[in-house]
Coordinates of C-alpha atoms in Angstrom, one line a residue:
M44 CA 0.0 0.0 0.0
D45 CA 1.2 3.5 -0.7
A46 CA 1.2 6.4 1.7
T47 CA -2.3 7.7 0.7
V48 CA -4.0 4.3 1.3
I49 CA -2.0 3.7 4.5
Q50 CA -3.2 7.0 5.9
F51 CA -6.8 6.4 4.7
T52 CA -6.8 3.0 6.3
Q53 CA -5.4 4.2 9.6
L54 CA -7.8 7.2 9.8
L55 CA -10.7 4.9 9.4
Q56 CA -9.3 2.3 11.9
D57 CA -9.1 5.2 14.4
K58 CA -12.8 5.6 14.0
G59 CA -13.6 1.9 14.4
I60 CA -13.9 1.0 10.7
T61 CA -11.6 -1.7 9.3
L62 CA -11.5 -2.3 5.6
T63 CA -10.8 -5.6 3.9
P64 CA -8.3 -5.9 1.0
L65 CA -11.3 -6.2 -1.3
Q66 CA -12.8 -3.0 0.0
L67 CA -9.5 -1.2 -0.4
E68 CA -9.3 -2.5 -4.0
Q69 CA -12.8 -1.2 -4.6
F70 CA -11.9 2.3 -3.4
E71 CA -8.8 2.3 -5.7
T72 CA -10.9 1.2 -8.7
Y73 CA -13.4 3.9 -7.9
Y74 CA -10.7 6.5 -7.8
K75 CA -9.3 5.4 -11.2
E76 CA -12.7 5.3 -12.8
L77 CA -13.6 8.7 -11.4
V78 CA -10.5 10.3 -12.9
S79 CA -10.9 8.5 -16.2
W80 CA -14.5 9.5 -16.7
N81 CA -13.8 13.0 -15.4
E82 CA -11.8 13.6 -18.6
K83 CA -15.0 13.1 -20.6
M84 CA -17.5 14.8 -18.3
N85 CA -17.5 17.1 -15.3
L86 CA -17.8 14.9 -12.2
T87 CA -15.4 16.6 -9.8
G88 CA -12.9 19.4 -9.6
I89 CA -10.8 17.3 -7.2
T90 CA -8.7 14.6 -9.0
E91 CA -5.4 14.4 -7.0
R92 CA -5.3 11.0 -5.4
D93 CA -4.7 12.0 -1.8
Q94 CA -7.4 14.8 -2.2
V95 CA -10.0 12.3 -3.5
Y96 CA -9.3 9.9 -0.7
T97 CA -9.7 12.7 1.9
K98 CA -12.2 15.1 0.5
H99 CA -14.5 12.6 -1.2
F100 CA -14.0 9.1 0.3
Y101 CA -13.2 9.9 3.9
D102 CA -15.6 12.8 4.0
S103 CA -18.4 10.5 2.7
I104 CA -17.6 7.8 5.3
S105 CA -17.5 10.4 8.1
L106 CA -21.3 10.0 8.4
A107 CA -20.6 6.6 9.9
F108 CA -18.6 8.1 12.7
H109 CA -21.8 9.7 14.0
F110 CA -24.5 7.2 13.0
K111 CA -24.9 3.5 13.5
F112 CA -25.0 1.9 10.0
N113 CA -25.5 -1.6 11.3
D114 CA -29.0 -0.5 12.2
I115 CA -29.7 0.8 8.6
K116 CA -31.0 -1.4 5.9
S117 CA -32.1 1.0 3.2
M118 CA -30.5 4.3 2.2
A119 CA -31.3 6.8 -0.5
D120 CA -28.7 9.3 -1.7
I121 CA -30.3 12.4 -3.3
G122 CA -28.3 14.4 -5.9
S123 CA -25.4 12.1 -5.5
G124 CA -23.3 13.5 -8.3
A125 CA -20.2 11.3 -8.7
G126 CA -21.6 9.0 -6.0
F127 CA -20.9 10.8 -2.7
P128 CA -21.6 9.8 0.0
G129 CA -23.6 6.8 -1.2
I130 CA -20.9 4.7 -3.0
P131 CA -18.2 5.0 -0.3
L132 CA -20.7 4.1 2.4
K133 CA -22.0 1.1 0.3
I134 CA -18.4 -0.1 0.0
C135 CA -17.9 0.1 3.7
F136 CA -21.3 -1.4 4.6
P137 CA -22.1 -3.9 1.9
H138 CA -25.4 -4.9 3.6
L139 CA -27.0 -1.5 2.6
K140 CA -29.7 -1.4 0.0
L141 CA -28.6 1.8 -1.8
T142 CA -30.8 4.0 -4.0
I143 CA -29.2 6.9 -5.8
V144 CA -31.3 9.6 -7.4
D145 CA -29.7 12.1 -9.8
S146 CA -31.2 14.4 -12.4
L147 CA -28.3 14.1 -14.9
S148 CA -28.3 10.9 -17.0
K149 CA -24.5 11.1 -17.7
R150 CA -23.9 10.8 -14.0
I151 CA -26.2 7.9 -13.7
S152 CA -24.3 6.2 -16.5
F153 CA -21.0 6.8 -14.6
L154 CA -22.5 5.4 -11.4
Q155 CA -23.8 2.3 -13.3
H156 CA -20.4 1.7 -14.7
V157 CA -18.8 2.1 -11.2
S158 CA -21.3 -0.2 -9.6
N159 CA -20.6 -2.9 -12.2
E160 CA -16.8 -2.5 -11.9
L161 CA -17.0 -2.7 -8.1
K162 CA -19.5 -5.6 -8.3
L163 CA -21.8 -3.9 -5.9
D164 CA -25.1 -5.6 -5.2
E165 CA -28.4 -4.0 -4.4
V166 CA -27.7 -0.6 -5.9
Q167 CA -30.6 1.1 -7.6
L168 CA -29.8 4.1 -9.8
I169 CA -32.6 6.4 -10.8
H170 CA -32.4 9.2 -13.3
G171 CA -35.0 11.8 -12.3
R172 CA -35.9 14.8 -10.2
A173 CA -36.2 14.2 -6.5
E174 CA -39.6 15.9 -6.5
D175 CA -40.9 13.4 -9.0
V176 CA -39.3 10.2 -7.6
A177 CA -40.4 11.0 -4.1
R178 CA -44.0 10.6 -5.2
Q179 CA -43.5 7.1 -6.6
S180 CA -44.6 4.0 -4.7
G181 CA -41.6 2.3 -3.2
H182 CA -39.7 5.5 -2.6
R183 CA -42.1 7.7 -0.7
D184 CA -41.8 7.4 3.1
A185 CA -39.7 4.3 2.5
Y186 CA -36.0 4.6 3.5
D187 CA -34.3 4.2 6.9
L188 CA -31.7 6.9 6.0
V189 CA -31.6 9.6 3.3
T190 CA -28.4 11.6 2.6
A191 CA -27.5 14.7 0.6
R192 CA -24.0 16.1 0.5
A193 CA -23.3 19.7 -0.6
V194 CA -26.5 19.8 -2.7
A195 CA -28.5 22.9 -1.6
R196 CA -29.5 24.9 1.4
L197 CA -31.4 23.0 4.1
A198 CA -34.8 24.6 3.6
L199 CA -34.7 23.3 0.0
L200 CA -33.1 20.0 0.9
N201 CA -35.8 19.2 3.4
E202 CA -38.4 19.2 0.6
F203 CA -36.1 17.2 -1.7
C204 CA -35.2 14.5 0.9
L205 CA -37.6 14.2 3.8
P206 CA -40.4 12.7 1.6
F207 CA -38.1 9.7 1.0
V208 CA -37.6 9.0 4.7
R209 CA -39.9 6.5 6.5
K210 CA -41.5 7.5 9.8
D211 CA -38.9 7.4 12.5
G212 CA -36.2 7.2 9.9
W213 CA -33.4 9.7 9.4
F214 CA -32.2 12.4 7.0
A215 CA -28.5 13.4 7.2
A216 CA -27.5 16.6 5.4
M217 CA -23.7 16.8 5.0
K218 CA -22.4 20.4 5.0
G219 CA -19.2 22.3 5.0
S220 CA -19.3 25.6 6.9
D221 CA -21.3 26.4 10.0
P222 CA -25.0 25.7 9.1
S223 CA -26.6 27.9 11.9
E224 CA -28.1 30.3 9.4
E225 CA -29.5 27.5 7.3
L226 CA -31.0 25.8 10.3
A227 CA -32.8 29.0 11.4
E228 CA -34.1 29.4 7.8
A229 CA -35.3 25.8 7.7
K230 CA -37.5 25.7 10.8
Y231 CA -40.7 26.1 8.8
S232 CA -39.8 23.4 6.2
L233 CA -38.9 21.0 9.0
K234 CA -42.3 21.5 10.6
E235 CA -44.2 21.2 7.3
L236 CA -42.3 18.0 6.3
R237 CA -42.5 16.3 9.6
G238 CA -38.8 16.6 10.5
R239 CA -37.2 17.1 13.9
L240 CA -33.7 18.4 14.3
E241 CA -31.9 15.9 16.6
K242 CA -28.3 17.2 16.5
V243 CA -25.5 18.8 14.5
E244 CA -22.1 17.0 14.5
S245 CA -19.1 19.2 13.8
F246 CA -15.6 18.1 12.9
S247 CA -12.6 18.8 10.7
L248 CA -11.2 16.8 7.8
P249 CA -7.8 15.3 8.5
V250 CA -4.6 17.0 7.2
E251 CA -6.2 20.2 5.9
E252 CA -8.6 20.6 8.8
S253 CA -11.5 22.1 6.8
A254 CA -14.8 22.4 8.6
R255 CA -17.5 19.8 8.2
H256 CA -21.0 19.6 9.7
I257 CA -23.6 16.8 9.7
I258 CA -27.2 17.8 10.4
L259 CA -29.2 14.8 11.7
I260 CA -33.0 15.0 11.3
Q261 CA -35.5 12.4 12.4
K262 CA -38.8 12.0 10.5
T263 CA -41.8 12.2 12.9
G264 CA -44.7 11.3 10.6
V265 CA -45.7 10.5 7.0
T266 CA -45.2 13.1 4.4
P267 CA -48.2 15.4 3.9
A268 CA -49.9 14.7 0.5
K269 CA -49.1 18.1 -0.9
Y270 CA -45.3 17.6 -0.7
P271 CA -43.0 17.6 -2.5
R272 CA -44.4 20.2 -4.8
K273 CA -44.0 19.7 -8.5
A274 CA -40.4 19.7 -10.0
G275 CA -38.8 23.1 -10.1
L276 CA -41.2 24.9 -7.6
P277 CA -39.3 24.1 -4.4
A278 CA -36.1 25.8 -5.8
K279 CA -38.1 28.8 -7.0
S280 CA -40.0 29.2 -3.8
P281 CA -38.4 27.4 -0.9
L282 CA -40.4 26.7 2.3
I283 CA -39.1 29.6 4.4

C-alpha cells in the first residue's frame, strides 16, 4: 500500500472502521474510474489521489462516525453527483440497499459503470428529479436513511429529501461551513415536512482541517400529501 492508502486505512481504523483488502481495492478502482470519466464529463474538480481519498472518500464515510450503520437497511442518496456519499458508504457497509437519485443521465451512466466495476449488489440508480421520484410508490416514506452532500440549502433539501424518509427514519445533510443560518431558515420546512432536528455534528477533515457539519434530522410522521411540490417549484419558492 502507498502512503495515501495507508493514511486512509489508519484514519478509518481510528474511527472503528476496518477495511478488507477487497474494499481497499474497490476504493482504488473507484478512484481510477472517477479520474478517467472526469476527462470526458465534469464529475469533480478534485482529481489528485490524496485529495480524492480525503475530500471525497473519507468525507463521505464520516457520516458513519456519528451514525450506526449496522441499524440501517435501506438508504437513498439524493443528488449524489459522482456517488458521494452513497458509494463509499456502500463499499464500507455492503449490507446496505442503496438507491441513488440524480437528475443528470450522464452521472447515472457513470455510477452504473462504477457499480458494475466494483461488483456492488443491491444498488438502484434512478435518473430523475427528487420531487418526482419521491411521489412514486416504493420510494415515498420508504427509507431508513436519506443523505445529501453539498446539494442545496437546508430549507430546500428538506423538501427534496424528507419525503423519501420513513416515519422514525433519518435524514442526514452533510455540510461544509457552519449551518446555523440555514438551520434557522429551515425551521418552517422541518415542521411542514415532519422533520425534527436531533443534533448537528461538527468536525474537521484530517490534514487540511477544513470544517464539516452533519445535520441529523428524524422523521416524525408520514409526508403530507401536498409535498413535495412539482419539480422546479421548491427551488423557485423554498419553504421559508
